Each structure stands twice: as C-alpha cells, then as structure tokens.
PDB file of C-alpha atoms in Angstrom:
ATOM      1  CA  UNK A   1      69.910  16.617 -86.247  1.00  0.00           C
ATOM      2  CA  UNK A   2      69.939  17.414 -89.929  1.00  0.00           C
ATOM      3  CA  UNK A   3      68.463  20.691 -91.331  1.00  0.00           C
ATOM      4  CA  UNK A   4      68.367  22.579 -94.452  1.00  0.00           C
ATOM      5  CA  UNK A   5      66.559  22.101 -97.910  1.00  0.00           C
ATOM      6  CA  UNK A   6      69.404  19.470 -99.315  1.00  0.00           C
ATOM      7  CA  UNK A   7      72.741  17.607 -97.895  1.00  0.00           C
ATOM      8  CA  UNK A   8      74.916  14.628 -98.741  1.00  0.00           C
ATOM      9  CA  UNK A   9      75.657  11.427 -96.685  1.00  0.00           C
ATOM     10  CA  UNK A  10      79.090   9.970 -97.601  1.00  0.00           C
ATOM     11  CA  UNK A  11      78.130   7.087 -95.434  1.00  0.00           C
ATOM     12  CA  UNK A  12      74.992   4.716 -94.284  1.00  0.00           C
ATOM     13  CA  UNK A  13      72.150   6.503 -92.715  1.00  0.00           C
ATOM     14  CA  UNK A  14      70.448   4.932 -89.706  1.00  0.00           C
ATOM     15  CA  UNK A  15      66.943   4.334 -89.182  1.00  0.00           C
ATOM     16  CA  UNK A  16      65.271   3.100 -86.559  1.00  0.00           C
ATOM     17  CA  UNK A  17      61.659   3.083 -87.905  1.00  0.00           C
ATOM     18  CA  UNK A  18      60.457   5.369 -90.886  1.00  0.00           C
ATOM     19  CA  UNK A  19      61.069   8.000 -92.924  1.00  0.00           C
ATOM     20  CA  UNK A  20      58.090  10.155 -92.970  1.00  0.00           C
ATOM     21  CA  UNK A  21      56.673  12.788 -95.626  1.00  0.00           C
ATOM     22  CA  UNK A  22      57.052  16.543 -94.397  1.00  0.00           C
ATOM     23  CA  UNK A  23      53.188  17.759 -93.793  1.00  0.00           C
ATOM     24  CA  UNK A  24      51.899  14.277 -94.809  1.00  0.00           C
ATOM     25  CA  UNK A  25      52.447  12.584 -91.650  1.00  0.00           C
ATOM     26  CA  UNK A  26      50.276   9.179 -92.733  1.00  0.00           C
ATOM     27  CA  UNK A  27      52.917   8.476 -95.970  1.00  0.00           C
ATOM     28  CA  UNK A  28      55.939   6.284 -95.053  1.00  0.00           C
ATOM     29  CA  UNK A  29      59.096   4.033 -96.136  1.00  0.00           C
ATOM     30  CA  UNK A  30      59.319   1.721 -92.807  1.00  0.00           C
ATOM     31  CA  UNK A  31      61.315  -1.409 -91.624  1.00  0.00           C
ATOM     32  CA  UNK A  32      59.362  -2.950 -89.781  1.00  0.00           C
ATOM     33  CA  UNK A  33      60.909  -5.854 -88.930  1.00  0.00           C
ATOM     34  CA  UNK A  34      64.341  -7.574 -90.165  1.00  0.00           C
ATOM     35  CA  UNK A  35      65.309  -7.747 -93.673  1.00  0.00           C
ATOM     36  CA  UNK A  36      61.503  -5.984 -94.837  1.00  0.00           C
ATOM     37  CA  UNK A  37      61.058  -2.757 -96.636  1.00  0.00           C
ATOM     38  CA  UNK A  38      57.303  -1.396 -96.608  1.00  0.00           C
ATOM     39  CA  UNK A  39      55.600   1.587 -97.922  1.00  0.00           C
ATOM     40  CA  UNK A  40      52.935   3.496 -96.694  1.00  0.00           C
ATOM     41  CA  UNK A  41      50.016   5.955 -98.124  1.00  0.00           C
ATOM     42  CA  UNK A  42      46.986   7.047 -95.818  1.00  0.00           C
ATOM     43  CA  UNK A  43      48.205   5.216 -93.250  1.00  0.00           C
ATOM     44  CA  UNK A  44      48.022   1.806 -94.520  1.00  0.00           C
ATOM     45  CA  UNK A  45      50.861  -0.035 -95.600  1.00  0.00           C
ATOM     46  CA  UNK A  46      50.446  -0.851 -99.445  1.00  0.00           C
ATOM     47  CA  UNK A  47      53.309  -1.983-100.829  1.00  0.00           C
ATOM     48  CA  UNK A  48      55.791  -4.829 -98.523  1.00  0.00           C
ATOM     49  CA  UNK A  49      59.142  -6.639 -99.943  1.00  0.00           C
ATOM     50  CA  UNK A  50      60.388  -9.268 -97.346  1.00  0.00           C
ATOM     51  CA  UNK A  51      63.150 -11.823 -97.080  1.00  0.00           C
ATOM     52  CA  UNK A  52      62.023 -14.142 -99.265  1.00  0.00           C
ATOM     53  CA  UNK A  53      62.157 -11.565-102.242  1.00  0.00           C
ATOM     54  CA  UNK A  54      58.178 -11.545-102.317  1.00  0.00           C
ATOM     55  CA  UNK A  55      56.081  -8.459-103.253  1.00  0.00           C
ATOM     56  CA  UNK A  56      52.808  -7.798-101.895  1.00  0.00           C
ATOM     57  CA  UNK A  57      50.444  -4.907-103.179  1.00  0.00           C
ATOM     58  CA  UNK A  58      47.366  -4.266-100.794  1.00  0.00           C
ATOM     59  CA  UNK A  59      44.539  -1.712-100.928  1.00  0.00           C
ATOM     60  CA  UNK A  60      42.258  -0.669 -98.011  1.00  0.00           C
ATOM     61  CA  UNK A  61      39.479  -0.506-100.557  1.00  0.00           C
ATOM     62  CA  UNK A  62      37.635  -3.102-103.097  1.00  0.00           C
ATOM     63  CA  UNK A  63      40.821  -3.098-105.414  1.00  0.00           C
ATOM     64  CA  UNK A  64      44.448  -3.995-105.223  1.00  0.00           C
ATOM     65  CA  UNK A  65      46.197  -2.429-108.522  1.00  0.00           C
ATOM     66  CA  UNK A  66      49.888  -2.871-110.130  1.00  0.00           C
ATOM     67  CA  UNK A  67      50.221  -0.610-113.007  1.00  0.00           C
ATOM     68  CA  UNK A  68      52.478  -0.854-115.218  1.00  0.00           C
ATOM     69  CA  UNK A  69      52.776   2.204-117.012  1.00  0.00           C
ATOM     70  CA  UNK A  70      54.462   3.560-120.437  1.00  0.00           C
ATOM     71  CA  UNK A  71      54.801   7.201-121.121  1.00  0.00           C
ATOM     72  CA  UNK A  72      55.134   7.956-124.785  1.00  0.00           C
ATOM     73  CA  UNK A  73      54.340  10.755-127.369  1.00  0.00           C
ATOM     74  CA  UNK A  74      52.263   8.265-129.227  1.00  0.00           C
ATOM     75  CA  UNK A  75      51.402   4.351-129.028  1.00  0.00           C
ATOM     76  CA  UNK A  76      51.885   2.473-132.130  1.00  0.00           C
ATOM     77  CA  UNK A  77      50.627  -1.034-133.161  1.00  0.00           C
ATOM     78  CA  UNK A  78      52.630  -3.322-131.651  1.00  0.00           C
ATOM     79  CA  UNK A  79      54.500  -1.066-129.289  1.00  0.00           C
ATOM     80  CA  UNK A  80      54.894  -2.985-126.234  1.00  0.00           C
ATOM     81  CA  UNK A  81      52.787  -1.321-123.364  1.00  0.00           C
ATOM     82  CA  UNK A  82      54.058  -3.319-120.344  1.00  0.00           C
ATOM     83  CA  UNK A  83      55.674  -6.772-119.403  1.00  0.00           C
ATOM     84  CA  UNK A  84      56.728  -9.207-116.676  1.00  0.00           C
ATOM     85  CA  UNK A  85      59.927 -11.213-117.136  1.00  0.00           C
ATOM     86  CA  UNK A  86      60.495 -13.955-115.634  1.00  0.00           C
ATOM     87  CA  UNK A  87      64.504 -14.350-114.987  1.00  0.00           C
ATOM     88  CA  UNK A  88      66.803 -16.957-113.014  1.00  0.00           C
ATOM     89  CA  UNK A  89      70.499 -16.818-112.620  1.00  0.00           C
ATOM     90  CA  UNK A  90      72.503 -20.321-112.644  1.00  0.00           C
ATOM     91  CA  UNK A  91      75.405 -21.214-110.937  1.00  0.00           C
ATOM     92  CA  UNK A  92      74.919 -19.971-107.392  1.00  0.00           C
ATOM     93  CA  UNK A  93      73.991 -16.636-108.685  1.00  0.00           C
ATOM     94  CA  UNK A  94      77.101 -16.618-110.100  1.00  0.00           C
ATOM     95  CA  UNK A  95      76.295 -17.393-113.989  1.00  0.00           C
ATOM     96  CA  UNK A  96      74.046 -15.663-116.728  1.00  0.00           C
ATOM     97  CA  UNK A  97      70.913 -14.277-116.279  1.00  0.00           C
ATOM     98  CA  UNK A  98      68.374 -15.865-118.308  1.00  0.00           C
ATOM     99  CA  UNK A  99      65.032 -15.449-119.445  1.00  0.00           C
ATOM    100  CA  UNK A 100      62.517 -18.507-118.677  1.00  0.00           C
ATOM    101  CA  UNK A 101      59.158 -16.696-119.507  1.00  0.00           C
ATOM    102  CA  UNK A 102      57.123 -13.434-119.624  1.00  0.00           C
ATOM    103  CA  UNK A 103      54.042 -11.942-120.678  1.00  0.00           C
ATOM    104  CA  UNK A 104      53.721  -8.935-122.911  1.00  0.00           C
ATOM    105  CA  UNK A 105      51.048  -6.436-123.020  1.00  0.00           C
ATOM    106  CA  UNK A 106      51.282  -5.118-126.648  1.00  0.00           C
ATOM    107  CA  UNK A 107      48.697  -2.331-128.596  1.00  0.00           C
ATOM    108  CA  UNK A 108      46.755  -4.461-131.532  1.00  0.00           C
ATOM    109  CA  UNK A 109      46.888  -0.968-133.335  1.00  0.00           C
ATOM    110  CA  UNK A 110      47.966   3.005-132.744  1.00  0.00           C
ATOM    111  CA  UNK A 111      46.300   4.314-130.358  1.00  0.00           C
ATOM    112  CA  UNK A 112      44.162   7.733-131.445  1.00  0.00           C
ATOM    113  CA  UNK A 113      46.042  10.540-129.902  1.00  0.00           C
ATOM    114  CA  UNK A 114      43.660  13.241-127.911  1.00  0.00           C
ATOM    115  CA  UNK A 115      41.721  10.376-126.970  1.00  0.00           C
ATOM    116  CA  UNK A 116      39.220  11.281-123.882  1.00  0.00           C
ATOM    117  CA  UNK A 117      38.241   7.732-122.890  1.00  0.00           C
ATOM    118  CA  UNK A 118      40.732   5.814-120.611  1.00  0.00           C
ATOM    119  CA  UNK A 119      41.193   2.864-122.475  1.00  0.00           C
ATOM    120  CA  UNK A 120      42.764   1.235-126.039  1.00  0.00           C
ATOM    121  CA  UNK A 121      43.041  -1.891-127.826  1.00  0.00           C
ATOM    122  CA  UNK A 122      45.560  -4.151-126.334  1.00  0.00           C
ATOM    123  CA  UNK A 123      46.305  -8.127-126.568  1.00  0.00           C
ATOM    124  CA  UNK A 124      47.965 -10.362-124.149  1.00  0.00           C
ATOM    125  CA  UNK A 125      50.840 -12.555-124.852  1.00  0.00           C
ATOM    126  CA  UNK A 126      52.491 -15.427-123.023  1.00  0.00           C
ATOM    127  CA  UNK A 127      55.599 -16.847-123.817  1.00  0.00           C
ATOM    128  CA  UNK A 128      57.934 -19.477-122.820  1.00  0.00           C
ATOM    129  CA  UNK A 129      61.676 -20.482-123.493  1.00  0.00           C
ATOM    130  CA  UNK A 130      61.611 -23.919-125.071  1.00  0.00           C
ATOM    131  CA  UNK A 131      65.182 -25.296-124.924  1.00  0.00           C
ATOM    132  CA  UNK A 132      68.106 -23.643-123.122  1.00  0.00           C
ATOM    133  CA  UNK A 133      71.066 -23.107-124.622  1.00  0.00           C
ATOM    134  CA  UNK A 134      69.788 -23.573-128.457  1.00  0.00           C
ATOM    135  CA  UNK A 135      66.612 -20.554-128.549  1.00  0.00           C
ATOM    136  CA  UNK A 136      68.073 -17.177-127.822  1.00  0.00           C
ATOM    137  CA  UNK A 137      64.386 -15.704-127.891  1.00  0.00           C
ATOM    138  CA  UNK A 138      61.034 -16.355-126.397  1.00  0.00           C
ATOM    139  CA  UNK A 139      58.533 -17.987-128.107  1.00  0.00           C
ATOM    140  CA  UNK A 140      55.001 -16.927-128.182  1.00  0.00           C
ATOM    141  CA  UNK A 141      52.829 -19.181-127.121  1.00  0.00           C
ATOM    142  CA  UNK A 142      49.098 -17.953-126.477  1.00  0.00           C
ATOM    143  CA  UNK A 143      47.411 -14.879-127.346  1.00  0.00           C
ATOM    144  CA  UNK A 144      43.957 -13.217-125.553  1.00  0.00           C
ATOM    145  CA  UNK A 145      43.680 -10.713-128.338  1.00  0.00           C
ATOM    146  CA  UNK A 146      41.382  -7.144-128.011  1.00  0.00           C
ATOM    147  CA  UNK A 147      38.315  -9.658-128.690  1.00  0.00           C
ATOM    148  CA  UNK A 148      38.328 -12.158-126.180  1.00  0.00           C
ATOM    149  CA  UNK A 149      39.497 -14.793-128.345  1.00  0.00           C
ATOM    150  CA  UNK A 150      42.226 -16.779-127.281  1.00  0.00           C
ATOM    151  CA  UNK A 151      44.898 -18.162-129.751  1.00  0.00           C
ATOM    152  CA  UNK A 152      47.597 -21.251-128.846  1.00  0.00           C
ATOM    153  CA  UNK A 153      50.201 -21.525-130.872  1.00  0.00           C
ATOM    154  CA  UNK A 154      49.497 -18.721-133.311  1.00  0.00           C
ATOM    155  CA  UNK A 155      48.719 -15.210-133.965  1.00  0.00           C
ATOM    156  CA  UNK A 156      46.096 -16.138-136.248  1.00  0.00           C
ATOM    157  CA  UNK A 157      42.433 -16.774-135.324  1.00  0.00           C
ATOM    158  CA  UNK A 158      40.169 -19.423-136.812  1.00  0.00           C
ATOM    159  CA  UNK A 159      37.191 -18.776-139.411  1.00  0.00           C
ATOM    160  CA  UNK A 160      34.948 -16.218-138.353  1.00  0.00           C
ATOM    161  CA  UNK A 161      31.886 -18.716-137.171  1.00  0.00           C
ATOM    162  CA  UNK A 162      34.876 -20.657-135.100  1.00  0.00           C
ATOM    163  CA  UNK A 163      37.299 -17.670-133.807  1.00  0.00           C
ATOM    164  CA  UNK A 164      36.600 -17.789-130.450  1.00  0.00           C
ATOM    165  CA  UNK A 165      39.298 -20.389-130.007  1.00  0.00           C
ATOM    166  CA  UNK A 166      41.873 -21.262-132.206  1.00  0.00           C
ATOM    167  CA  UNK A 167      44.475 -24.318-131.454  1.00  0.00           C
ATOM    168  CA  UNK A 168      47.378 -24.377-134.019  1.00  0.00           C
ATOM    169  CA  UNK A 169      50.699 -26.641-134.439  1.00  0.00           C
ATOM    170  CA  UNK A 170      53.005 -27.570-137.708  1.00  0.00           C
ATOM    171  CA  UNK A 171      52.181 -31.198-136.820  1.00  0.00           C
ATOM    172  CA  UNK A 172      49.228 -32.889-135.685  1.00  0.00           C
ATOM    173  CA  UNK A 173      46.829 -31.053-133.425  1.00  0.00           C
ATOM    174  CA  UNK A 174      44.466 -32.049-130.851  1.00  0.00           C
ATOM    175  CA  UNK A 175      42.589 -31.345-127.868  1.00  0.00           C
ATOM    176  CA  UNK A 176      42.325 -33.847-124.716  1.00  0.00           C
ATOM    177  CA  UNK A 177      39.941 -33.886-121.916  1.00  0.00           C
ATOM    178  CA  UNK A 178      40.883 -35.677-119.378  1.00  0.00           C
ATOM    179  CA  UNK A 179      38.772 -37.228-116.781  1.00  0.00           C
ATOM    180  CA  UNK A 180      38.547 -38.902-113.357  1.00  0.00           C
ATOM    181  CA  UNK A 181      38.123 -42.855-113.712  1.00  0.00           C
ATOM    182  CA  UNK A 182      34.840 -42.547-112.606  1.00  0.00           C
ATOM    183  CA  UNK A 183      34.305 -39.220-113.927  1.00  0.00           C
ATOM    184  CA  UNK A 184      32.984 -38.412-117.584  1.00  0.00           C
ATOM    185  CA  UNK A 185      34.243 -35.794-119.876  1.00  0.00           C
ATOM    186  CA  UNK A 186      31.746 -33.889-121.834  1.00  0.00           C
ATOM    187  CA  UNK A 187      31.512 -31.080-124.127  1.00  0.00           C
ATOM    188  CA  UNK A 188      27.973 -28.813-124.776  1.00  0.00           C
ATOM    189  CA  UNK A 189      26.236 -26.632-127.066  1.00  0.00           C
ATOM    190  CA  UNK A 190      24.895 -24.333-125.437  1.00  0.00           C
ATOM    191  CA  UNK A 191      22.140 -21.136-126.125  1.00  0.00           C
ATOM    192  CA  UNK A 192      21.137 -20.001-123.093  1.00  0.00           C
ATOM    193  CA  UNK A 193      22.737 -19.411-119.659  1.00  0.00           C
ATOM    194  CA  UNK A 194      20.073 -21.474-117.377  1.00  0.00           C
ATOM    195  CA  UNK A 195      18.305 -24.703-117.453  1.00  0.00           C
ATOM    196  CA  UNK A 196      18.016 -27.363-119.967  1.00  0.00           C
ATOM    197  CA  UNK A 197      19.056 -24.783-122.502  1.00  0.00           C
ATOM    198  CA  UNK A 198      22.406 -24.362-120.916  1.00  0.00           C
ATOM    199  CA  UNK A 199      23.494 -27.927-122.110  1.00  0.00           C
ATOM    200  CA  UNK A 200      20.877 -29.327-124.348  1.00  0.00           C
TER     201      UNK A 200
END
C-alpha cells in the first residue's frame, strides 16, 4: 500500500486492472486484455489502442469527436490549426522515418481575437509525397477552401460563375468518367432538387 500526496517508483508498477480517479470512481486507464490500453470517462470506455496499433474513439451519445486542438495568443492566416501525418519507417523499422501524406487544417485568414462565436475560417489541405528519395516536401494536392469549393492541383479557384470546382495541371487537363460496359456516364444541369427539374 502506497499513501501520501506524491512518491517515486524507480521501477515498473503493476497493475492488475485500472487505475481509477480519486472521488470519480467511473474515470479509468484499464488493460483490459493483452497488449490494449483503454480509457474511460462516465463509465464508458472512449478511447482503446490495441495490438495492431489501431485507435478507436467512441461516444455513448450521437457524436464521436477527435479534436485536435492549438492553443495560441492569436491565429494568423495561414497558421496551421491541426494535422495528421502519415509516416512509415523502412528497413525493418530500422531506417528513416518518412513522410508519405497528411492533411493540414490551416486558417484562410487571422482569426478576430475576443471573438464570441465558436468558429473561424479554415481550409482543408491534402497532400501527398510524389517520388521518394528526389521531393524532400509534400506536395499539395487538393484544397476544400472556407467556401465549399474544392481545388485539385492548385490554390487558385476558377472564374467566379465556375468556382465551385477548379481542376488545374502545367500540362494537359481533363476529367474522365468512367463507366460500367453496360452502364452510361452522364453529367446534368440541374435547378431544382426533385423531379424532372433535378436533371432536365
């Protein structure tokens, strides 16, 4: 037994179950089984790593939520609000780390400081490493700006009757749909959400 407001372990500690929060008996760290780490809040687990290096979020209500939060005096355009990297290590774990992909949340301008409503302008970024060994940096590939619009291969939308997509190479461009044998490909004009309207 163990008791006193601090103390130091020089060695592993040994747990059979849980550790449990003082007063707050329905918060937990557990291991549950072999080789899985889980956390607890209101008696629910929410949070479970396993073997396989997998990460599951839960919620015991309509929403399951990862936040990924920065905590800054002020946001400024282009300030980098949050990202996920995706990273591999070669040679039997043995070799570099490297980068393969990632996306970026990123502010589209500064955000107004004092401001009561909970969110800001923000676009999303993919990117993707092209050629190992001869880009050092990942290359942005498509953008869902503040606006909906969604932008491949550039940070630049179309004209302002056309914006809502924008496709963009330094070569020849195109777009391909792709059908079934059997199957047609088809694209409408739409000005309504129901009937003939919605293709005619």
């Amino acid at each position: 037994a163990i008791s006193g407001t601090t103390g130091t372990f020089t060695g592993d500690v040994d747990i059979a179950d849980k550790i449990i929060h003082t007063g707050d008996t329905n918060t937990a760290i557990r291991f549950p089984e072999a080789d899985t780490i889980t956390f607890e809040t209101a008696g629910f687990e929410q949070v479970r790593i396993d073997n396989d290096v997998q990460m599951f979020v839960e919620a015991n209500s309509k929403q399951a939520k990862l936040q990924l939060h920065r905590e800054d005096t002020s946001v400024a355009a282009d300030d980098v609000i949050g990202q996920i990297t995706f990273t591999g290590r070669d040679s039997g774990g043995a070799g570099t780390q490297r980068v393969g992909a990632a996306i970026s949340a990123i502010s589209s301008n500064a955000w107004v400081t004092g401001q009561t409503t909970g969110y800001s302008p923000a676009h999303l970024d993919f990117f993707t490493q092209n050629n190992s060994g001869v880009e050092t940096t990942l290359t942005p590939r498509v953008r869902i700006d503040s606006s909906g619009r969604v932008l491949i291969g550039t940070t630049t939308e179309g004209t302002v009757d056309s914006d809502d997509l924008t496709i963009a190479t330094s070569g020849n461009t195109g777009l391909t749909i792709r059908s079934g044998t059997t199957h047609n490909g088809a694209i409408h004009f739409s000005d309504a959400t129901s009937g003939a309207a919605e293709y005619a």
